[in-house]
mmCIF file of C-alpha atoms in Angstrom:
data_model
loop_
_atom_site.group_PDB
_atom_site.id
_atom_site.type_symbol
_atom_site.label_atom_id
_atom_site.label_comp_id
_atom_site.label_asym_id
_atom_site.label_seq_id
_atom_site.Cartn_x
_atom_site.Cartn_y
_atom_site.Cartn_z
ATOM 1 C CA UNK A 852 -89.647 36.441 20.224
ATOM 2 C CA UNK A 853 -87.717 34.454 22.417
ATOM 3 C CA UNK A 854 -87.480 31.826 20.581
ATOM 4 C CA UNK A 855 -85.509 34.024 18.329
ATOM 5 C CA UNK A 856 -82.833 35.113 20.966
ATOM 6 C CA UNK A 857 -82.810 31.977 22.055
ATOM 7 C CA UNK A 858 -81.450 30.546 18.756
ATOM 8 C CA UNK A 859 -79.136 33.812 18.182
ATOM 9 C CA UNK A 860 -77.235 33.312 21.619
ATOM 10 C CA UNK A 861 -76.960 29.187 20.613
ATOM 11 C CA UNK A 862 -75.144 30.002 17.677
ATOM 12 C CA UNK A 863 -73.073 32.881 19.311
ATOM 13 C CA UNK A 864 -72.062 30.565 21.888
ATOM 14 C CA UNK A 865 -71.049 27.723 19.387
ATOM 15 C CA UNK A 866 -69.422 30.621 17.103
ATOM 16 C CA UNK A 867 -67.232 30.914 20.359
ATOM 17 C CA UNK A 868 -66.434 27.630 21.455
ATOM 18 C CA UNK A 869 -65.050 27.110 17.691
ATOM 19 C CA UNK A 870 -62.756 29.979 18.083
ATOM 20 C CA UNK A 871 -61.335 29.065 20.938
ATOM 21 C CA UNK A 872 -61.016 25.493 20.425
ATOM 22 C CA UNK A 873 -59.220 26.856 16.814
ATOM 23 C CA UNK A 874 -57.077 28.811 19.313
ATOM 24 C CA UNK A 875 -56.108 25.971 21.701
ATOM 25 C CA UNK A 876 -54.753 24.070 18.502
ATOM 26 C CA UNK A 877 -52.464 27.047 17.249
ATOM 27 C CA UNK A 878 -51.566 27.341 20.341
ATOM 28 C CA UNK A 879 -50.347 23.796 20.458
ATOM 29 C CA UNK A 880 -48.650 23.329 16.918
ATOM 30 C CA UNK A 881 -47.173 26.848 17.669
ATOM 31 C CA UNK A 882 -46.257 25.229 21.252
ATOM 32 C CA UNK A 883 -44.623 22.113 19.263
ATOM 33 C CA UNK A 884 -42.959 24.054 16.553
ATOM 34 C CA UNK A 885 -41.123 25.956 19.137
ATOM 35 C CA UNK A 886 -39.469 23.473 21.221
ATOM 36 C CA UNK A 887 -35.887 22.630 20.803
ATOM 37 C CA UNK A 888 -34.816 19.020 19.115
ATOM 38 C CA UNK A 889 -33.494 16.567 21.702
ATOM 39 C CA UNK A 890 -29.924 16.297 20.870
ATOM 40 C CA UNK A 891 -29.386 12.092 20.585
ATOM 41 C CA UNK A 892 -25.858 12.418 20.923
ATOM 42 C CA UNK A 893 -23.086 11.632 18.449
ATOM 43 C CA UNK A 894 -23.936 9.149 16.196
ATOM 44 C CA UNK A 895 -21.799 7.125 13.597
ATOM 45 C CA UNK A 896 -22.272 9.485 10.454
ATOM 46 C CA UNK A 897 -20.623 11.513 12.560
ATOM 47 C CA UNK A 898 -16.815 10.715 12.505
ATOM 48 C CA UNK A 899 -15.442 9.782 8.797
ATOM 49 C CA UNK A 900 -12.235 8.066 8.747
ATOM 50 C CA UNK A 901 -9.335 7.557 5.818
ATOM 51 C CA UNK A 902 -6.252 5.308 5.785
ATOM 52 C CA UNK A 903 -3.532 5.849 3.235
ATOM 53 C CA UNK A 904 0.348 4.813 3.101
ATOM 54 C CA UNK A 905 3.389 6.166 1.521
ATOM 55 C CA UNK A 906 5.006 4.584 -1.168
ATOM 56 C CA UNK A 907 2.196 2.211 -1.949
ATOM 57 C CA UNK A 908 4.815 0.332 -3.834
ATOM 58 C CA UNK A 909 7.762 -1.006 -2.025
ATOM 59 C CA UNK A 910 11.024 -3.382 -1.280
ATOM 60 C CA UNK A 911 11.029 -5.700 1.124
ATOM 61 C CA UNK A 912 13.104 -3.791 3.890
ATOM 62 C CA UNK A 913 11.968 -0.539 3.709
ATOM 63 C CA UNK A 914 9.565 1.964 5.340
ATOM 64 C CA UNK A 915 6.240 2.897 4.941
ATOM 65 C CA UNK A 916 4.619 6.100 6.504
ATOM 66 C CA UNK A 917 0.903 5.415 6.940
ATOM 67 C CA UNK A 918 -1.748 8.152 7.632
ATOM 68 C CA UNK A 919 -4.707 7.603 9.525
ATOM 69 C CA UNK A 920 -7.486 10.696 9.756
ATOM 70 C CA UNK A 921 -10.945 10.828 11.938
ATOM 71 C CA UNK A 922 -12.981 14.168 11.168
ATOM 72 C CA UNK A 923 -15.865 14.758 13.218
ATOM 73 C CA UNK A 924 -18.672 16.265 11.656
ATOM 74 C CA UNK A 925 -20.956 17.259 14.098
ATOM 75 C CA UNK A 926 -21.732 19.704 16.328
ATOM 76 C CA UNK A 927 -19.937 18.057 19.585
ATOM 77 C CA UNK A 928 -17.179 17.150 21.283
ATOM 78 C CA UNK A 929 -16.320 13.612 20.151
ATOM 79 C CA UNK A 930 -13.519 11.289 22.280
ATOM 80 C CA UNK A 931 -13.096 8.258 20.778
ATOM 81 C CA UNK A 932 -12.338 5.338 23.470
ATOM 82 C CA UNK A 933 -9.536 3.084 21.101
ATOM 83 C CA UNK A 934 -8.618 3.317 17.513
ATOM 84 C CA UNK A 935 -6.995 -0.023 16.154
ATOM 85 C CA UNK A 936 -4.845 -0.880 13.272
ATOM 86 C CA UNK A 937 -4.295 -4.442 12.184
ATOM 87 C CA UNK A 938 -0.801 -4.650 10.417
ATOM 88 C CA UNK A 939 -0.187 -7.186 7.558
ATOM 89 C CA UNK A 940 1.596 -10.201 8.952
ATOM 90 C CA UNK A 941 5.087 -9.800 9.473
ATOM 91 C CA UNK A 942 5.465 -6.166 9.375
ATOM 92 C CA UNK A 943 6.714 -4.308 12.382
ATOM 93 C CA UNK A 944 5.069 -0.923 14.392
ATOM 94 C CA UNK A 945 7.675 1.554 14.557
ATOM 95 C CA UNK A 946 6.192 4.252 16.766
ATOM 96 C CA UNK A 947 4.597 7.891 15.787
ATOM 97 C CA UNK A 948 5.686 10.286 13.362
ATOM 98 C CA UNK A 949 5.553 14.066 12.423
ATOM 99 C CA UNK A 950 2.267 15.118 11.600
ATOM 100 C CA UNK A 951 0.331 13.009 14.109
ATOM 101 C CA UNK A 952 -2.156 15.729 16.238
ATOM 102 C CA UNK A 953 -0.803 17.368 19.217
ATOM 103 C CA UNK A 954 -1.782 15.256 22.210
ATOM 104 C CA UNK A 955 -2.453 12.064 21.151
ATOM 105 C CA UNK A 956 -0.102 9.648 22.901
ATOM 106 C CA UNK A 957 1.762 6.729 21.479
ATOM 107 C CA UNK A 958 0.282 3.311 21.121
ATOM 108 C CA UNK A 959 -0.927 1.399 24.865
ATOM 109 C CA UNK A 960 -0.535 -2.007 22.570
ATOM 110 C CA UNK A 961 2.418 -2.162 19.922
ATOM 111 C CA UNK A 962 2.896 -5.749 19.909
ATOM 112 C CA UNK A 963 1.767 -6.646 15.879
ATOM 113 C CA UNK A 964 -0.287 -7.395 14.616
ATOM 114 C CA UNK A 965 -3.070 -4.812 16.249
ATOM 115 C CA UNK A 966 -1.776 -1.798 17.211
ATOM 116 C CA UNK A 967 -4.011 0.247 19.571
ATOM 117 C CA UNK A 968 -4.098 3.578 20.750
ATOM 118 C CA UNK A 969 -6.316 4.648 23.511
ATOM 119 C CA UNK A 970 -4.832 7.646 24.362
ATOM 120 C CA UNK A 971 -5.489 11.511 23.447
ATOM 121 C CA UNK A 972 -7.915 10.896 21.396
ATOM 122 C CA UNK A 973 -10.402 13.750 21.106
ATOM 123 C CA UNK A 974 -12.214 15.223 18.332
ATOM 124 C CA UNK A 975 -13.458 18.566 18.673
ATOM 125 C CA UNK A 976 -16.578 19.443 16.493
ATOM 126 C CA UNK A 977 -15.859 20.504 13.001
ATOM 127 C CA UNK A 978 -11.769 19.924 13.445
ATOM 128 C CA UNK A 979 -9.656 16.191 12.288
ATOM 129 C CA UNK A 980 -7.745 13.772 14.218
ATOM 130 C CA UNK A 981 -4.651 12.672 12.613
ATOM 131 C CA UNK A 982 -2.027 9.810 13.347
ATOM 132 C CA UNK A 983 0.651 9.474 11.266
ATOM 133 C CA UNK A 984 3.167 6.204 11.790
ATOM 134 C CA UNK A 985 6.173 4.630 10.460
ATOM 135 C CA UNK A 986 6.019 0.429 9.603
ATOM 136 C CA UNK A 987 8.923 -1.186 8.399
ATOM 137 C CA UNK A 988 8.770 -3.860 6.083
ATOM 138 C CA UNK A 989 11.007 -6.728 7.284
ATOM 139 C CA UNK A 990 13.470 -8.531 4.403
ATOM 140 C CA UNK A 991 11.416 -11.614 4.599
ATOM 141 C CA UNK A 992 8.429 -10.468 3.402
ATOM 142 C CA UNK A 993 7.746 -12.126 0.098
ATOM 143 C CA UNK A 994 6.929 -10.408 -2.495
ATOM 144 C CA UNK A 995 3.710 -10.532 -4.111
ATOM 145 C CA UNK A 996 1.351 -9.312 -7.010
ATOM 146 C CA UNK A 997 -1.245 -9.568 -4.225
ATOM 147 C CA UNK A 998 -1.368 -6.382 -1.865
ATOM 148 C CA UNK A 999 -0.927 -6.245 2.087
ATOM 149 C CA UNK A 1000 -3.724 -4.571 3.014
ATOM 150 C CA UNK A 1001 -4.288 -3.335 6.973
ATOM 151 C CA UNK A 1002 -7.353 -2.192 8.100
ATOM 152 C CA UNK A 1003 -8.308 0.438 10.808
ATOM 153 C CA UNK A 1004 -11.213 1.488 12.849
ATOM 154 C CA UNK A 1005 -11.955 3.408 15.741
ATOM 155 C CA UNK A 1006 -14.530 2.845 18.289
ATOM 156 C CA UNK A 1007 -16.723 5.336 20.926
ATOM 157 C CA UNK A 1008 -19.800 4.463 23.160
ATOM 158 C CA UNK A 1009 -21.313 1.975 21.190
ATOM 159 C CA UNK A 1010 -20.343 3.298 17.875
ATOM 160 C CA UNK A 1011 -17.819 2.121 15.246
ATOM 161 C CA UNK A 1012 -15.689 3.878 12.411
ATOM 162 C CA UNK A 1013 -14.807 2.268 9.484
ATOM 163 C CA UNK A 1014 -12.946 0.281 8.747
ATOM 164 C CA UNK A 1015 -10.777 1.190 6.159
ATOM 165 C CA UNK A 1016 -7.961 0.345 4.420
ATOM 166 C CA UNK A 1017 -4.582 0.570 2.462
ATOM 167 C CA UNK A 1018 -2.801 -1.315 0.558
ATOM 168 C CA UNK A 1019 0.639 -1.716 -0.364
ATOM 169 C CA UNK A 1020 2.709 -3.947 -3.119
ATOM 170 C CA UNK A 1021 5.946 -5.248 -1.808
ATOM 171 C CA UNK A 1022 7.995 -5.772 -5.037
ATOM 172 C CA UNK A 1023 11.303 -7.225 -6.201
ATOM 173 C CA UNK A 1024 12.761 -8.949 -8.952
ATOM 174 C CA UNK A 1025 13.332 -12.374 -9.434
ATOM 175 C CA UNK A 1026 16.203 -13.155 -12.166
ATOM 176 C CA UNK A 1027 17.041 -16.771 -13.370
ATOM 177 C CA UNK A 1028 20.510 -17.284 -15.161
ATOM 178 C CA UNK A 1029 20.601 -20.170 -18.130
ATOM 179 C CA UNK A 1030 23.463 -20.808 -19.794
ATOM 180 C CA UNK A 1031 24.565 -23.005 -22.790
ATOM 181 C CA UNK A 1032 27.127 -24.107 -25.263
ATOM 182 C CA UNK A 1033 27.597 -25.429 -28.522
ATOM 183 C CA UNK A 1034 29.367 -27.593 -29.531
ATOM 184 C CA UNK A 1035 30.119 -29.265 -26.695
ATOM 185 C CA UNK A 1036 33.066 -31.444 -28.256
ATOM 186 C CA UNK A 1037 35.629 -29.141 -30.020
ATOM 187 C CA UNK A 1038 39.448 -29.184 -31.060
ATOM 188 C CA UNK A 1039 42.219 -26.851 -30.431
ATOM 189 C CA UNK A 1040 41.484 -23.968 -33.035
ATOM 190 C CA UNK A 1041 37.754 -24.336 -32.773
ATOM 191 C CA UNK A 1042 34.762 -22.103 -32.145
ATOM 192 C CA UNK A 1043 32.414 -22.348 -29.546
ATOM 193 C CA UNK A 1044 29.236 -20.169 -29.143
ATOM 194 C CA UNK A 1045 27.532 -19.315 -25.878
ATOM 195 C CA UNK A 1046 23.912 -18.301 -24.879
ATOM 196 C CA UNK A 1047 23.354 -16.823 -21.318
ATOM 197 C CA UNK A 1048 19.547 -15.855 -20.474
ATOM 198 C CA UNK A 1049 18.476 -13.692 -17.932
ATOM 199 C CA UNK A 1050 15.032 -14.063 -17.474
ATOM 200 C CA UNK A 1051 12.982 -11.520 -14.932
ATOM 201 C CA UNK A 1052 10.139 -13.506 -12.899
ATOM 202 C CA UNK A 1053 9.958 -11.248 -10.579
ATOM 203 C CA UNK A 1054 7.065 -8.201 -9.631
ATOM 204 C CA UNK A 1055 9.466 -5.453 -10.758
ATOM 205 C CA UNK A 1056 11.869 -4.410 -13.244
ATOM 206 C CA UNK A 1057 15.459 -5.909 -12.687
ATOM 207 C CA UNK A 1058 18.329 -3.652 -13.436
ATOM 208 C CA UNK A 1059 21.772 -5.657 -13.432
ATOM 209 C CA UNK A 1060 24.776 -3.134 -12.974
ATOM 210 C CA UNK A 1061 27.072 -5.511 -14.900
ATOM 211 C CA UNK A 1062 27.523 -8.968 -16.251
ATOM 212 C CA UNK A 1063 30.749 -10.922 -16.494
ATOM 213 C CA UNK A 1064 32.253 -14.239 -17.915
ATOM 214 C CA UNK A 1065 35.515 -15.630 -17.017
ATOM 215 C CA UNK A 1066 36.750 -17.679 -19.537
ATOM 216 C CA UNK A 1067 38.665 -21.000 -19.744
ATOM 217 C CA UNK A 1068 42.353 -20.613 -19.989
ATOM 218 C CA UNK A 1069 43.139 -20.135 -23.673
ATOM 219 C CA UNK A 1070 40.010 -18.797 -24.526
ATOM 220 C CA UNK A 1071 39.298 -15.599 -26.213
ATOM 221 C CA UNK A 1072 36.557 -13.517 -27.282
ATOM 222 C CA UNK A 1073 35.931 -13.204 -31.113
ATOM 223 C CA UNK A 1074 32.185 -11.262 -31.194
ATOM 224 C CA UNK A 1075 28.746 -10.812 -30.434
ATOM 225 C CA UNK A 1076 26.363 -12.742 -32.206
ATOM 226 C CA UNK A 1077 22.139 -11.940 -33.173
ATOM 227 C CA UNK A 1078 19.830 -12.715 -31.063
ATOM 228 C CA UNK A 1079 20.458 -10.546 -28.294
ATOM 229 C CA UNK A 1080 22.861 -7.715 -26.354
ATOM 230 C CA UNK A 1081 25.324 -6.763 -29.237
ATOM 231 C CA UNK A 1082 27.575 -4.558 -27.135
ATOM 232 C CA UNK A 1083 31.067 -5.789 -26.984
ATOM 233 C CA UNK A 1084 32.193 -6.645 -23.572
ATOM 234 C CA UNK A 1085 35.262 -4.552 -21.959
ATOM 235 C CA UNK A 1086 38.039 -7.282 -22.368
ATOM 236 C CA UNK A 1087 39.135 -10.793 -25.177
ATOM 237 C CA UNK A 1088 40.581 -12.703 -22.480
ATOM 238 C CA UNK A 1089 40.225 -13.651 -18.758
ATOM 239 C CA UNK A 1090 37.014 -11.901 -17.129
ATOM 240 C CA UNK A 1091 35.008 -9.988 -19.555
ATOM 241 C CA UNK A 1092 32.278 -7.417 -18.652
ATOM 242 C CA UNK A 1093 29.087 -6.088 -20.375
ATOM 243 C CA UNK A 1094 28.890 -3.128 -18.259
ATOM 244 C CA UNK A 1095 25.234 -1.827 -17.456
ATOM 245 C CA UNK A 1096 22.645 -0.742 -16.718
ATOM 246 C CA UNK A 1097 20.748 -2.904 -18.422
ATOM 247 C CA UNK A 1098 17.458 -3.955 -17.322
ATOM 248 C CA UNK A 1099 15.107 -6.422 -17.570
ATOM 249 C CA UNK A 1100 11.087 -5.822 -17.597
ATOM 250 C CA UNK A 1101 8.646 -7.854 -15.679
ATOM 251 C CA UNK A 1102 7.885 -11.546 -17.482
ATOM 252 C CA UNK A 1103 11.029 -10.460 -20.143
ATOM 253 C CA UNK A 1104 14.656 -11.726 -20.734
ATOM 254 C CA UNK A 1105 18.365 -10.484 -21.639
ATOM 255 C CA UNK A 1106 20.084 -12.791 -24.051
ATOM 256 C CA UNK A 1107 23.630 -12.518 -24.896
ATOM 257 C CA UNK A 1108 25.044 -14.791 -27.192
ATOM 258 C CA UNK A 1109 28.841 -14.611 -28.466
ATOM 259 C CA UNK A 1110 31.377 -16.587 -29.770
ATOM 260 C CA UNK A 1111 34.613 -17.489 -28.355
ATOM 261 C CA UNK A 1112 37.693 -19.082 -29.726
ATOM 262 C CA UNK A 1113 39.374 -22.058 -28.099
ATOM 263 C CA UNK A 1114 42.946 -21.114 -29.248
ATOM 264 C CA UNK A 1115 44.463 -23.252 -26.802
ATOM 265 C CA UNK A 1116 43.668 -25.140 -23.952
ATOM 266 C CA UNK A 1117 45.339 -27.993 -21.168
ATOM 267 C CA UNK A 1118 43.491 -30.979 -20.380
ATOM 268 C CA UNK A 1119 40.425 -32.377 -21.842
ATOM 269 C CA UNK A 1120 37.423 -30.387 -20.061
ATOM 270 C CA UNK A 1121 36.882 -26.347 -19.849
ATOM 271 C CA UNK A 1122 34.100 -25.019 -17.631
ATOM 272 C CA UNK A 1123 33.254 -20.965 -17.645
ATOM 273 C CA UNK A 1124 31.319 -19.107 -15.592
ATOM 274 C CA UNK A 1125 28.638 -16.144 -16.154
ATOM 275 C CA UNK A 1126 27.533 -13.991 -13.184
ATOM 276 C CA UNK A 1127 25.459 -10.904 -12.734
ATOM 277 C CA UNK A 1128 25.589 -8.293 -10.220
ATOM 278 C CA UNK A 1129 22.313 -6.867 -9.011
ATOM 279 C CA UNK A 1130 21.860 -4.144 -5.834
ATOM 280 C CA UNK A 1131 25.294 -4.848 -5.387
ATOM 281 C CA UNK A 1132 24.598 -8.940 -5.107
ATOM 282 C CA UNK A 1133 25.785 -11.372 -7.223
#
């Protein structure tokens, strides 16, 4: 018999340490699932930048407005220490511009080709930091069917945004005059034809406002020929103007060819000359 209550209480007993070892490990996972995750601090994820600039397609000698934005998407507070932008060679900083987020201060380093800004630069959590800034693009800056492309990034702790970029195609025409004439030998009375070529080698579209020949002395305008422009020019004798617009496309030409009377002439040689006036050059 007590044998028998002997082996009753062993089991009760290991019945109970089971339970309460069971309950020591709820306790702990419920312990563990409780506790709060140790915030690590802002990490890179965390602020996204973009770059863009305004015309992407430009002259030499104009402006560009470029527009830089840092959004932080966490749940903090983020300053950033320095955000830099490294210009294109040969363009020039100009300073801030409307737009740019209240307390951020202008550049500490404006001499190109990085510009820095170290300055005003905090990012509250959930909210953008914006810097918008004028560039000018001097008048020696070649043209090119290569963008300039800058490049940005910011930097905080440790951490680095970006980069990123935008680009922007400086454009301009490039027109090359020919001109001949045929025949080159003549007599008092004869014809002569001429054959000016305008040829666009240039990134964008040339537009010439107006094209004019002055002719020899005794020379005078009969008519267009094919093979090009047929409008008449304003004028037989002297200077005579194709007035324009007329415009060239990229890789194309502008012929004119006419014929002109010699119906008198002194001396033994007669030169002419054909110009063009573009943007108010020649």
């Amino acid at each position: 018999m007590k044998d028998k209550r002997r082996l009753n209480l062993s089991s009760r007993t290991t019945a109970l340490v089971t339970a309460l070892m069971l309950l020591v490990l709820g306790l702990t996972a419920a312990i563990a699932f409780a506790q709060t995750p140790i915030d690590a601090g802002p990490q890179a994820a965390d602020i996204t930048a973009s770059k863009s600039v305004a015309p992407d397609t430009t002259k030499a000698g104009q402006r560009l407005d470029y527009s830089l934005i840092f959004t932080n998407t966490s749940v903090n507070t983020i300053t950033l220490d320095s955000i830099t932008d490294v210009l294109p060679t040969s363009f020039l900083y100009i300073g801030l511009a409307a737009g740019t987020t209240p307390g951020v201060k202008e550049a500490s380093d404006t001499t190109e080709p990085e510009i820095v800004w170290t300055k005003g630069l905090t990012v509250p959590a959930g909210e953008s930091l914006k810097l918008i800034y004028y560039v000018f693009v001097p008048s020696d800056v070649q043209a090119s069917t290569t963008p300039y492309t800058n490049t940005a990034t910011a930097k905080y702790g440790t951490t680095t945004v970006g980069p990123v970029e935008a680009s922007v195609l400086v454009v301009a025409p490039d027109v090359k005059a020919s001109k001949t004439v045929a025949p080159t030998t003549i007599q008092e009375g004869d014809s002569v034809t001429y054959t000016v070529v305008f040829k666009n080698e240039g990134n964008q579209a040339a537009v010439l406002d107006a094209i004019s020949d002055t002719l020899p002395a005794g020379f005078v305008f009969q008519d267009m020929l094919p093979g090009g422009l047929q409008d008449d020019p304003s004028g037989v004798s002297g200077t005579i103007v194709w007035n324009g617009p007329h415009t060239i496309s990229i890789g194309a030409d502008l012929t004119l060819v006419y014929k002109v009377k010699a119906e008198s002439f002194p001396g033994t040689q007669a030169s002419n000359e054909v110009v063009a006036l573009m943007d108010g050059e020649t």
